[in-house]
Tab-separated table of C-alpha atoms and ligand atoms in Angstrom:
chain	number	residue	atom	x	y	z
M	1	MET	CA	-0.245	0.027	-0.267
M	2	LYS	CA	1.385	3.606	-0.857
M	3	LYS	CA	1.805	5.351	2.003
M	4	PRO	CA	0.717	8.610	2.527
M	5	PRO	CA	3.308	11.419	1.610
M	6	VAL	CA	4.725	12.825	4.752
M	7	ARG	CA	3.952	16.363	5.299
M	8	ASN	CA	6.688	18.736	7.580
M	9	ARG	CA	3.649	20.929	8.658
M	10	ALA	CA	5.789	24.284	10.091
M	11	LYS	CA	3.730	25.061	13.434
M	12	ALA	CA	2.411	28.441	13.649
M	13	PRO	CA	4.445	30.555	16.222
M	14	PRO	CA	2.529	31.406	19.592
M	15	LYS	CA	0.734	34.309	19.121
M	16	ASN	CA	2.954	36.927	21.126
M	17	ALA	CA	6.146	35.775	20.304
M	18	PRO	CA	8.895	37.990	19.560
M	19	LYS	CA	9.256	38.299	15.447
M	20	LYS	CA	12.969	36.937	14.285
M	21	ILE	CA	14.491	39.445	12.558
M	22	GLN	CA	17.338	38.950	10.107
M	23	LYS	CA	20.145	40.477	11.766
M	24	VAL	CA	23.129	42.441	9.890
M	25	PRO	CA	26.536	40.557	10.612
M	26	ILE	CA	28.922	43.590	11.895
M	27	ALA	CA	32.585	44.162	12.391
M	28	ILE	CA	33.698	46.621	15.675
M	29	LEU	CA	37.233	48.414	15.255
M	30	ILE	CA	38.565	49.688	18.354
M	31	SER	CA	41.889	50.965	20.020
M	32	GLY	CA	41.030	51.860	23.532
M	33	ARG	CA	38.866	51.595	26.061
M	34	GLY	CA	35.641	50.958	24.070
M	35	SER	CA	32.949	52.582	26.117
M	36	ASN	CA	30.920	52.977	21.951
M	37	MET	CA	31.441	49.415	21.335
M	38	ARG	CA	30.000	48.537	24.501
M	39	ALA	CA	26.592	50.814	23.395
M	40	LEU	CA	26.717	49.261	20.509
M	41	ILE	CA	27.066	45.383	22.160
M	42	GLU	CA	23.920	46.307	24.820
M	43	ALA	CA	21.806	47.626	21.581
M	44	CYS	CA	22.754	44.299	19.754
M	45	ALA	CA	21.479	42.185	22.626
M	46	ARG	CA	17.967	43.184	22.027
M	47	PRO	CA	16.118	40.351	20.165
M	48	ASP	CA	14.778	43.837	17.935
M	49	TYR	CA	18.125	45.312	16.894
M	50	PRO	CA	19.065	44.456	13.678
M	51	ALA	CA	22.440	43.569	13.826
M	52	GLU	CA	24.958	41.792	15.541
M	53	ILE	CA	28.625	41.552	16.229
M	54	VAL	CA	30.307	39.233	14.442
M	55	LEU	CA	34.050	40.587	15.489
M	56	VAL	CA	35.363	43.169	17.194
M	57	LEU	CA	39.187	44.084	16.357
M	58	SER	CA	41.829	45.859	17.592
M	59	ASN	CA	45.119	47.378	16.247
M	60	ARG	CA	46.041	47.423	20.592
M	61	PRO	CA	46.736	44.592	22.131
M	62	ASP	CA	46.222	46.560	25.568
M	63	ALA	CA	42.905	48.132	24.481
M	64	PRO	CA	40.957	48.118	27.816
M	65	GLY	CA	37.725	47.337	25.302
M	66	LEU	CA	38.935	43.928	23.978
M	67	GLU	CA	37.800	42.771	27.617
M	68	VAL	CA	34.455	44.326	27.942
M	69	ALA	CA	34.081	42.464	24.217
M	70	GLU	CA	35.408	39.171	25.539
M	71	GLU	CA	33.373	39.456	28.982
M	72	ALA	CA	30.099	39.895	26.362
M	73	GLY	CA	31.370	36.622	24.492
M	74	LEU	CA	32.182	37.848	21.311
M	75	LYS	CA	34.918	36.990	18.958
M	76	THR	CA	38.096	39.413	19.388
M	77	LEU	CA	41.435	39.658	17.507
M	78	VAL	CA	44.610	41.750	17.616
M	79	ILE	CA	46.083	42.883	14.148
M	80	GLU	CA	48.982	45.066	15.667
M	81	HIS	CA	50.417	47.945	13.116
M	82	LYS	CA	53.530	47.679	14.476
M	83	PRO	CA	54.874	45.019	12.954
M	84	PHE	CA	54.455	46.737	9.895
M	85	GLY	CA	56.321	49.367	9.740
M	86	THR	CA	55.468	52.498	7.532
M	87	ASP	CA	53.439	49.613	5.144
M	88	ARG	CA	49.762	50.856	6.446
M	89	GLU	CA	48.608	48.857	3.588
M	90	ALA	CA	49.881	45.425	4.362
M	91	HIS	CA	48.452	46.222	7.906
M	92	GLU	CA	45.063	47.013	6.736
M	93	ARG	CA	45.063	43.871	3.795
M	94	GLU	CA	45.453	41.661	7.184
M	95	ILE	CA	42.900	43.821	8.801
M	96	ASP	CA	40.609	43.343	5.922
M	97	ALA	CA	41.045	39.229	5.720
M	98	ALA	CA	40.145	38.726	8.814
M	99	LEU	CA	36.769	41.374	8.124
M	100	GLN	CA	36.258	39.034	5.103
M	101	ALA	CA	36.758	35.595	7.131
M	102	SER	CA	34.256	37.034	9.522
M	103	GLY	CA	31.370	37.065	7.382
M	104	ALA	CA	30.591	40.848	8.444
M	105	MET	CA	28.463	43.405	6.151
M	106	LEU	CA	29.621	45.997	7.635
M	107	VAL	CA	32.338	47.487	9.548
M	108	VAL	CA	31.725	50.347	12.530
M	109	LEU	CA	35.030	52.135	13.918
M	110	ALA	CA	34.454	53.116	17.670
M	111	GLY	CA	37.445	54.853	18.808
M	112	TYR	CA	39.631	53.050	16.324
M	113	MET	CA	43.113	55.372	16.298
M	114	ARG	CA	44.571	54.971	12.720
M	115	VAL	CA	43.439	56.645	9.586
M	116	LEU	CA	42.769	54.721	7.371
M	117	THR	CA	45.004	54.426	3.968
M	118	PRO	CA	42.241	55.190	0.554
M	119	TRP	CA	42.478	51.084	0.118
M	120	LEU	CA	40.948	49.945	2.922
M	121	VAL	CA	38.331	52.480	2.431
M	122	ASN	CA	37.224	51.821	-1.112
M	123	ALA	CA	36.981	48.236	-0.206
M	124	TRP	CA	34.406	48.941	2.633
M	125	GLU	CA	33.092	52.130	0.379
M	126	ASP	CA	29.692	52.688	1.935
M	127	ARG	CA	29.465	49.855	4.464
M	128	MET	CA	32.007	51.444	7.055
M	129	LEU	CA	30.805	53.727	9.774
M	130	ASN	CA	32.894	56.196	12.274
M	131	ILE	CA	31.717	58.308	14.918
M	132	HIS	CA	33.474	62.001	16.177
M	133	PRO	CA	33.456	63.954	19.105
M	134	SER	CA	31.718	66.784	17.359
M	135	LEU	CA	29.076	68.362	14.681
M	136	LEU	CA	31.076	67.944	11.760
M	137	PRO	CA	32.172	69.569	9.262
M	138	ALA	CA	33.068	71.539	12.469
M	139	PHE	CA	36.238	70.554	14.318
M	140	PRO	CA	37.771	67.214	12.619
M	141	GLY	CA	40.816	65.716	13.963
M	142	LEU	CA	41.791	65.256	16.892
M	143	HIS	CA	41.132	67.768	20.305
M	144	THR	CA	37.599	68.218	19.469
M	145	HIS	CA	36.574	69.427	22.426
M	146	GLU	CA	39.600	71.994	23.480
M	147	ALA	CA	38.903	73.316	19.765
M	148	ALA	CA	35.348	73.840	20.148
M	149	LEU	CA	35.743	75.652	23.659
M	150	LYS	CA	38.875	78.027	22.238
M	151	ALA	CA	35.984	78.930	19.179
M	152	GLY	CA	33.306	79.572	21.950
M	153	ALA	CA	31.328	77.531	20.207
M	154	LYS	CA	27.585	77.676	21.721
M	155	GLU	CA	26.625	74.455	20.298
M	156	HIS	CA	28.879	71.261	20.855
M	157	GLY	CA	28.175	67.116	19.950
M	158	CYS	CA	28.784	64.038	17.974
M	159	THR	CA	28.238	63.004	14.598
M	160	VAL	CA	28.239	59.201	12.697
M	161	HIS	CA	29.200	59.381	9.059
M	162	LEU	CA	29.774	57.057	6.600
M	163	VAL	CA	34.009	56.522	5.992
M	164	THR	CA	35.364	58.064	3.050
M	165	SER	CA	39.395	58.712	2.477
M	166	GLY	CA	39.174	62.369	3.458
M	167	VAL	CA	39.637	62.645	7.378
M	168	ASP	CA	36.329	62.993	9.198
M	169	GLU	CA	34.653	64.266	5.563
M	170	GLY	CA	32.030	61.490	4.739
M	171	PRO	CA	28.479	61.809	4.197
M	172	ILE	CA	26.993	62.824	7.323
M	173	LEU	CA	24.181	59.848	8.934
M	174	GLY	CA	23.488	61.420	12.222
M	175	GLN	CA	24.181	63.845	14.752
M	176	ALA	CA	23.470	64.790	18.596
M	177	SER	CA	24.375	68.146	20.142
M	178	VAL	CA	24.533	69.537	23.449
M	179	PRO	CA	24.707	73.030	24.626
M	180	VAL	CA	28.366	74.181	25.929
M	181	LEU	CA	28.301	75.840	29.085
M	182	ASP	CA	30.293	78.575	30.615
M	183	THR	CA	32.037	76.315	32.839
M	184	ASP	CA	32.422	73.325	30.920
M	185	THR	CA	36.288	72.323	30.923
M	186	PRO	CA	37.262	69.964	27.911
M	187	GLU	CA	36.885	66.935	30.235
M	188	THR	CA	33.094	67.952	31.271
M	189	LEU	CA	32.112	68.482	27.829
M	190	ALA	CA	33.591	65.568	26.792
M	191	ALA	CA	31.631	63.696	29.100
M	192	ARG	CA	27.989	64.983	28.136
M	193	VAL	CA	29.576	64.287	24.347
M	194	LEU	CA	30.142	60.602	24.963
M	195	GLU	CA	26.481	60.565	26.696
M	196	GLN	CA	25.352	61.535	23.351
M	197	GLU	CA	27.641	59.671	21.466
M	198	HIS	CA	26.439	55.982	23.813
M	199	LEU	CA	22.713	57.018	22.209
M	200	LEU	CA	23.241	57.805	18.355
M	201	TYR	CA	25.862	55.448	17.632
M	202	PRO	CA	22.946	52.361	18.373
M	203	ASP	CA	20.620	54.516	16.561
M	204	VAL	CA	22.216	55.698	13.011
M	205	LEU	CA	23.726	51.693	13.387
M	206	GLU	CA	19.886	50.744	13.418
M	207	MET	CA	18.883	52.532	10.866
M	208	ILE	CA	21.940	51.500	8.104
M	209	CYS	CA	21.030	47.445	9.282
M	210	ASP	CA	17.206	48.456	8.676
M	211	VAL	CA	18.043	49.663	4.946
M	212	PHE	CA	20.598	46.859	4.752
M	213	ALA	CA	18.279	44.367	5.549
M	214	LYS	CA	15.741	45.380	2.813
O	1	GRF	C1	34.756	58.376	21.357
O	1	GRF	O1	34.846	59.930	21.267
O	1	GRF	C2	34.480	58.567	19.537
O	1	GRF	O2	33.999	59.592	19.012
O	1	GRF	C3	35.872	58.863	19.070
O	1	GRF	O3	36.682	57.998	19.799
O	1	GRF	C4	36.403	58.091	20.992
O	1	GRF	C5	36.676	56.322	21.291
O	1	GRF	O4	36.068	56.622	22.859
O	1	GRF	N1	36.494	58.309	17.374
O	1	GRF	P1	35.292	55.101	23.218
O	1	GRF	O5	36.458	54.268	23.234
O	1	GRF	O6	34.500	54.669	22.660
O	1	GRF	O7	34.893	55.409	24.698
């Protein structure tokens, strides 16, 4: 007798079950304490957040952020720049190989303190984000809080932008601002801006991942 065909009937999910979403694999590059990375780790832990961290990569073996990432159970990797001397591109080719191997679709710079060569920037064109502690185009480069105070700025803040070969010049994806107080020192201003960075970066990344997932 012919057996009736086996039917794999998918069970309907329970009515209030959280919707499973497709997460975009991302890699984070750090050089230091990694507080922005921590904010992204916390966001990515949300089931409805559209990104998952597949690699945290540092150019410095002593970056405190590495421990934070490891505690969160993330895959970490150190590719030091020193052994490559002045051959920046050779260093970046190793980084790129690790990024490709990780399956990351987006690269998120979070306090990665090396200026990238056009080679790596082009390899990740439109797929690499950075956060900068000023309201770009004002105050590119380092020491932005000192510069804002010195210039008598009434408003300061942070910017998330796409990375292009011009340092801190890529298209702006989002900004958050804080008022500059008469009593501010570079440290107090930096602390208030950093609070905003931790809110802005996860928000902008969410928006970009939503676009990628479509
Ligand atoms: C942040 O101020 C970020 O805007 C800049 O470098 C700093 C990194 O801080 N690019 P952290 O390592 O994320 O704490």
